[in-house]
Short mmCIF file of N, CA and C in Angstrom, two decimals:
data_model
loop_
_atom_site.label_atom_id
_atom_site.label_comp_id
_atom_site.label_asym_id
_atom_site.label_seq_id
_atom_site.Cartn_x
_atom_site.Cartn_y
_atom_site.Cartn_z
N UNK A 434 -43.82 34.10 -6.03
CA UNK A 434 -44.19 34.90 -4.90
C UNK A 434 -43.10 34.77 -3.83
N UNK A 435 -42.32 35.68 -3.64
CA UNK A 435 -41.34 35.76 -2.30
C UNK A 435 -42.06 36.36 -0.97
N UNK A 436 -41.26 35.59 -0.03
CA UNK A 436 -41.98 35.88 1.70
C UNK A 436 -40.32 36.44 2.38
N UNK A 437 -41.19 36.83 2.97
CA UNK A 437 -39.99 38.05 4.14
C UNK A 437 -40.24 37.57 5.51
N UNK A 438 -38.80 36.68 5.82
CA UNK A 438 -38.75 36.49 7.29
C UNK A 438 -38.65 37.34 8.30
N UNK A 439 -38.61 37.02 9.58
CA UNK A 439 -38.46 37.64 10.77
C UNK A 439 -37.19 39.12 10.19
N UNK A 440 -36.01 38.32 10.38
CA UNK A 440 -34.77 38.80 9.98
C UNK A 440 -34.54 39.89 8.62
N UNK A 441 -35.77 40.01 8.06
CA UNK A 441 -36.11 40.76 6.91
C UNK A 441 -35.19 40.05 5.22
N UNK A 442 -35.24 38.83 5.29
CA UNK A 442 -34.58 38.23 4.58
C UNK A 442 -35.43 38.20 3.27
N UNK A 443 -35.79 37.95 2.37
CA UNK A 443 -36.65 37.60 0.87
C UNK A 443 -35.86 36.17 0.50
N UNK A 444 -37.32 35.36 1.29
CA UNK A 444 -36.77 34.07 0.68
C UNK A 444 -37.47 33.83 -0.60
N UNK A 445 -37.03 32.95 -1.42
CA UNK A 445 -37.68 32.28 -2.60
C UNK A 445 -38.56 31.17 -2.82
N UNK A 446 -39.67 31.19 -2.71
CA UNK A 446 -40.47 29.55 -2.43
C UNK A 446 -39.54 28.44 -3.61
N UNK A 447 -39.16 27.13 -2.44
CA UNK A 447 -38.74 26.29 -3.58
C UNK A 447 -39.48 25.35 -3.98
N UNK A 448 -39.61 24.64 -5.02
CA UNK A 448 -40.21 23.28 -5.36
C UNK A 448 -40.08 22.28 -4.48
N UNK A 449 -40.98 21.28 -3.79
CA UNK A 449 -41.54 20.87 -2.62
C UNK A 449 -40.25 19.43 -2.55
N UNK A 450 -40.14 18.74 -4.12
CA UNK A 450 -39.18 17.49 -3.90
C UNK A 450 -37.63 18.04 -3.79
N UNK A 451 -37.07 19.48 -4.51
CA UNK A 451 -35.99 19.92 -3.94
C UNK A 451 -35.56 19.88 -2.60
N UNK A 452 -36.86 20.62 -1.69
CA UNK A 452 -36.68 20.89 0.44
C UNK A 452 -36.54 19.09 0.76
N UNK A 453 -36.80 18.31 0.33
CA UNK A 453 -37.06 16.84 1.23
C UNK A 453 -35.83 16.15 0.77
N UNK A 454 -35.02 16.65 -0.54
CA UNK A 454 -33.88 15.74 -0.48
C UNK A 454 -32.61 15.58 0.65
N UNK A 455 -31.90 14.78 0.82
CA UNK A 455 -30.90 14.49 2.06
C UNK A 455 -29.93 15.39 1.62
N UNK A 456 -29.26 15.73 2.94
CA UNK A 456 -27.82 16.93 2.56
C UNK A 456 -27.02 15.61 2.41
N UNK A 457 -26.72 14.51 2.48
CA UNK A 457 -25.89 13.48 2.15
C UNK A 457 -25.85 13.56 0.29
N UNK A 458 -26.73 14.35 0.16
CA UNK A 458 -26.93 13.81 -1.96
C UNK A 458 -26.09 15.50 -2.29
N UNK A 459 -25.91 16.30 -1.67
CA UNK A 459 -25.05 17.38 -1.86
C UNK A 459 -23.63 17.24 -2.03
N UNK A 460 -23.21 16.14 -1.17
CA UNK A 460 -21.81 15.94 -0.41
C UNK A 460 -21.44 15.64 -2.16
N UNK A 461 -19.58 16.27 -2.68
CA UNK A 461 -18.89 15.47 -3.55
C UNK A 461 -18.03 14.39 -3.53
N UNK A 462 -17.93 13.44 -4.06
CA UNK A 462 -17.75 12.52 -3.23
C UNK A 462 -16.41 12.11 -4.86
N UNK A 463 -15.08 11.79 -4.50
CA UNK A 463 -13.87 11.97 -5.19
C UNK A 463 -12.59 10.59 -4.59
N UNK A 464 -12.24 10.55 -5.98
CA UNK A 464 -11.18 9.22 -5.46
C UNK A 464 -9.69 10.15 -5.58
N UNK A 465 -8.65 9.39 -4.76
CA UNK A 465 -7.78 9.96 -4.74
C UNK A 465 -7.11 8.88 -5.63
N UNK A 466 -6.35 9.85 -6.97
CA UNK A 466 -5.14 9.09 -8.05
C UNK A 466 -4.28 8.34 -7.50
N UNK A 467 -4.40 7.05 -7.83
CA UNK A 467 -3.95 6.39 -7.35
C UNK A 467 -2.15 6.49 -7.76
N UNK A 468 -1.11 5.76 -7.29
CA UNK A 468 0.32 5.94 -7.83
C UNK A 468 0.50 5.45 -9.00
N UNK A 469 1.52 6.11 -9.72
CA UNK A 469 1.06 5.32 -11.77
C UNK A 469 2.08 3.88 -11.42
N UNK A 470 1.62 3.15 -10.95
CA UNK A 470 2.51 1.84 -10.55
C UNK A 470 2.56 1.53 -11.98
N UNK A 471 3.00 1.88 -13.45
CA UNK A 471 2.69 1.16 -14.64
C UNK A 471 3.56 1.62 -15.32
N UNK A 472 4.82 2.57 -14.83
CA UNK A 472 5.96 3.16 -15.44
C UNK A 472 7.03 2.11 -15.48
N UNK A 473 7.64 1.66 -16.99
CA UNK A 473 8.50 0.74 -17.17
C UNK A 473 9.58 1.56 -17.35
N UNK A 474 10.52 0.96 -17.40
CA UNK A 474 11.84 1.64 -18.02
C UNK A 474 12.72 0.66 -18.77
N UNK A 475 13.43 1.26 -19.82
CA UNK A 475 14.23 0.50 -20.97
C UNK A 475 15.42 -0.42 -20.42
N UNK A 476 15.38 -1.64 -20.44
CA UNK A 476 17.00 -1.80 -19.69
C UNK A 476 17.42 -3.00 -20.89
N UNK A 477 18.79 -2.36 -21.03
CA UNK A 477 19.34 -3.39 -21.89
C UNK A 477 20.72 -4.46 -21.58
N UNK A 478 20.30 -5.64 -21.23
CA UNK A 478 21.44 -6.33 -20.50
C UNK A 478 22.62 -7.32 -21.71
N UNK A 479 23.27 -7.72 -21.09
CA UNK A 479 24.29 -8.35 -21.63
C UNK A 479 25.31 -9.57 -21.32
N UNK A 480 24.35 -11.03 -21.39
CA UNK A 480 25.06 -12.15 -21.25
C UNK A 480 26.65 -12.49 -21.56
N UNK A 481 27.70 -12.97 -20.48
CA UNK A 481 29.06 -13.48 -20.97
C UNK A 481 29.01 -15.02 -20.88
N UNK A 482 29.70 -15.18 -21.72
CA UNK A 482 30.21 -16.71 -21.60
C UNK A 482 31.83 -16.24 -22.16
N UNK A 483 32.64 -17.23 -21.64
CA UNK A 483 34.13 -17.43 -21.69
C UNK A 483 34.89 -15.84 -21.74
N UNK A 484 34.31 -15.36 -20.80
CA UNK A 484 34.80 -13.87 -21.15
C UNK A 484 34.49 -13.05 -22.13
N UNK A 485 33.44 -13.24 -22.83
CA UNK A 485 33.05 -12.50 -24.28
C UNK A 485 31.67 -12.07 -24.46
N UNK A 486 31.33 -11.27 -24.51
CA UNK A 486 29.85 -10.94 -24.41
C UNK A 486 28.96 -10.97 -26.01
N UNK A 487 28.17 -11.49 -24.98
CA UNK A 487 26.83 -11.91 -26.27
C UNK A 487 26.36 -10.83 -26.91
N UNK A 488 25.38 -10.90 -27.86
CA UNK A 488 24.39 -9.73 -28.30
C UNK A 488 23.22 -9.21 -27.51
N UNK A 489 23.28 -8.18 -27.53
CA UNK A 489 22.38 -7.36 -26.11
C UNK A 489 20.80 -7.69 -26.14
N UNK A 490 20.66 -7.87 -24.99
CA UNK A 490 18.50 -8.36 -24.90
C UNK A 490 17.75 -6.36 -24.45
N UNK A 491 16.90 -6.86 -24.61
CA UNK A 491 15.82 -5.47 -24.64
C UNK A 491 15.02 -6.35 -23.57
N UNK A 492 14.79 -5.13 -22.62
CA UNK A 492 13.61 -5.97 -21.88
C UNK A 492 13.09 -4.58 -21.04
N UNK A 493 11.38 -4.23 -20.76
CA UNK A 493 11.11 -3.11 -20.40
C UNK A 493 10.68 -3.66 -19.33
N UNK A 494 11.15 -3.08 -18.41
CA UNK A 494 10.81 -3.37 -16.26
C UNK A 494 10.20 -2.74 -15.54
N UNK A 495 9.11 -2.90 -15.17
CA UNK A 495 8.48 -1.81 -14.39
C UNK A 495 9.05 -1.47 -12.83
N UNK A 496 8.83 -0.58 -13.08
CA UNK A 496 8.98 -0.30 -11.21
C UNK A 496 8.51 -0.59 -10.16
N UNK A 497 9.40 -1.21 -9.07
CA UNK A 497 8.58 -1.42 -8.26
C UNK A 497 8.40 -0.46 -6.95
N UNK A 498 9.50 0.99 -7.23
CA UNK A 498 9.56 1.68 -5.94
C UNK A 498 9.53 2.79 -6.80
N UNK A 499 9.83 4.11 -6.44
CA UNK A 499 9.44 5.70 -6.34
C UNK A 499 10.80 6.13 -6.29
N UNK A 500 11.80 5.10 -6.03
CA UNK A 500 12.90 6.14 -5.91
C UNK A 500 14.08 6.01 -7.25
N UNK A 501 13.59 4.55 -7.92
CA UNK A 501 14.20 3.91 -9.37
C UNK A 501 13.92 2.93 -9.66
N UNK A 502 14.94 2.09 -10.33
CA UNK A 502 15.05 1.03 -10.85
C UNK A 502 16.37 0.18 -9.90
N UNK A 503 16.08 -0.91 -9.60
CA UNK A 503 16.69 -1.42 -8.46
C UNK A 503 17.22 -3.05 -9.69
N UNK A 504 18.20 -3.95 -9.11
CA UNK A 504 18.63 -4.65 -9.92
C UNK A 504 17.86 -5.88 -10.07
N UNK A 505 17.07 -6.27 -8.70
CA UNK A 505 16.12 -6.90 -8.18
C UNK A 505 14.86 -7.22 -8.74
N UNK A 506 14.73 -5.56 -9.32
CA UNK A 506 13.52 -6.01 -10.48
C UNK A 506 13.82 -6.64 -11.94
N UNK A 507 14.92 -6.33 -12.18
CA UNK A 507 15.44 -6.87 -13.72
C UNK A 507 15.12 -8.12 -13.27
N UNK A 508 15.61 -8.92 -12.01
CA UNK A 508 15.97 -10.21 -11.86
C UNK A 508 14.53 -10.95 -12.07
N UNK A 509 13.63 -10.28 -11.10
CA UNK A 509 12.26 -10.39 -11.00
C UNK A 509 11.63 -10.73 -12.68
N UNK A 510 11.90 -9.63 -13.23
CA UNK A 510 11.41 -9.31 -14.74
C UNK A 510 11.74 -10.50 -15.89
N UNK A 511 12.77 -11.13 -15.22
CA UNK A 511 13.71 -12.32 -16.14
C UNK A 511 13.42 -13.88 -15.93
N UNK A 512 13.10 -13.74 -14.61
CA UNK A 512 12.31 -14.38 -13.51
C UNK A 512 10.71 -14.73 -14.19
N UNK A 513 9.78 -14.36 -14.43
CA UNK A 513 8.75 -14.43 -15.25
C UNK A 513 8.59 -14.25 -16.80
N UNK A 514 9.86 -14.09 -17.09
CA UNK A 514 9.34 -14.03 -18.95
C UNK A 514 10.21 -15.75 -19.33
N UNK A 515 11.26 -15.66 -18.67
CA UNK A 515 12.34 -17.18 -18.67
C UNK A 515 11.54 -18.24 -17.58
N UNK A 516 11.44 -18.16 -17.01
CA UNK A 516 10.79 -19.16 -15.67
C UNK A 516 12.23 -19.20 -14.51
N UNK A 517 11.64 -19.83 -13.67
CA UNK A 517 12.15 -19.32 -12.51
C UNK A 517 13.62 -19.87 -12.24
N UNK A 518 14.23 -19.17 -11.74
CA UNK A 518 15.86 -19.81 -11.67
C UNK A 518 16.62 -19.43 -13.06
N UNK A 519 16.07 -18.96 -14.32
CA UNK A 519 17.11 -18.44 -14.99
C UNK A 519 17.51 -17.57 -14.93
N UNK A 520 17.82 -16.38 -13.87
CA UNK A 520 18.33 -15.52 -13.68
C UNK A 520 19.30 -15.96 -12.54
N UNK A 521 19.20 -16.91 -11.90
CA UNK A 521 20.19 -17.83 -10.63
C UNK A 521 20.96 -18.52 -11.64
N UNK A 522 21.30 -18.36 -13.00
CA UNK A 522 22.20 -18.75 -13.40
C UNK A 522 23.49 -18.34 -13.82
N UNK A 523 23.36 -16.93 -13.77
CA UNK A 523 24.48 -15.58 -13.76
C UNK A 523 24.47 -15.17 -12.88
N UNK A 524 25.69 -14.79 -12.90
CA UNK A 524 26.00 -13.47 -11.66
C UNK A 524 25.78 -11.95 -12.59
N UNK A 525 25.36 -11.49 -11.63
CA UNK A 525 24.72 -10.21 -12.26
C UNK A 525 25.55 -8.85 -11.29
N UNK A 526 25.82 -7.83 -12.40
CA UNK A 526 26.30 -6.42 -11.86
C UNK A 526 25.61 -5.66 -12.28
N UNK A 527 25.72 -4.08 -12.08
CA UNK A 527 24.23 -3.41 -12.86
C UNK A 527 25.80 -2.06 -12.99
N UNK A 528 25.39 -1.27 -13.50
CA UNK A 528 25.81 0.00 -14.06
C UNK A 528 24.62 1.05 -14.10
#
């Protein structure tokens, strides 16, 4: 059965627990993606001794910034798989 307001509108009778729920249970409520902080990248380095270089290491580094790969993190990265100070044992250049 529809009713006709003032305004000449045709409303629709609704079911009584639909009218009493909160407009708070309407709202969508959404997370914002967070940054993929979990992107590694391939880096392959290369120990010298007496002027002669060793056989090359594999090691995958994650990022710690948005704009690359910085040398800091290799060090970091070498830093926790070796323990601390074996990367303070070379001098390091990057390419």
């Amino acid at each position: 059965m529809a009713t006709t307001n003032l305004r000449g509108k045709t409303e629709l009778p609704m079911n009584k627990r639909y009218q009493e729920t909160s407009p708070d249970r309407t709202l969508v409520w959404f997370e914002r993606k967070k940054p993929n902080n979990d992107q590694k990248v391939p880096v392959v380095y290369y120990l010298s001794r007496n002027g002669h270089l060793e056989h090359p290491h594999f090691l995958e580094v994650p990022l710690s910034s948005p704009q690359g790969l910085f040398l800091k993190d290799v060090i970091n990265k070498l830093n926790t798989l070796r323990g601390d100070g074996m990367a303070n044992k070379f001098s390091w250049s990057s390419k």
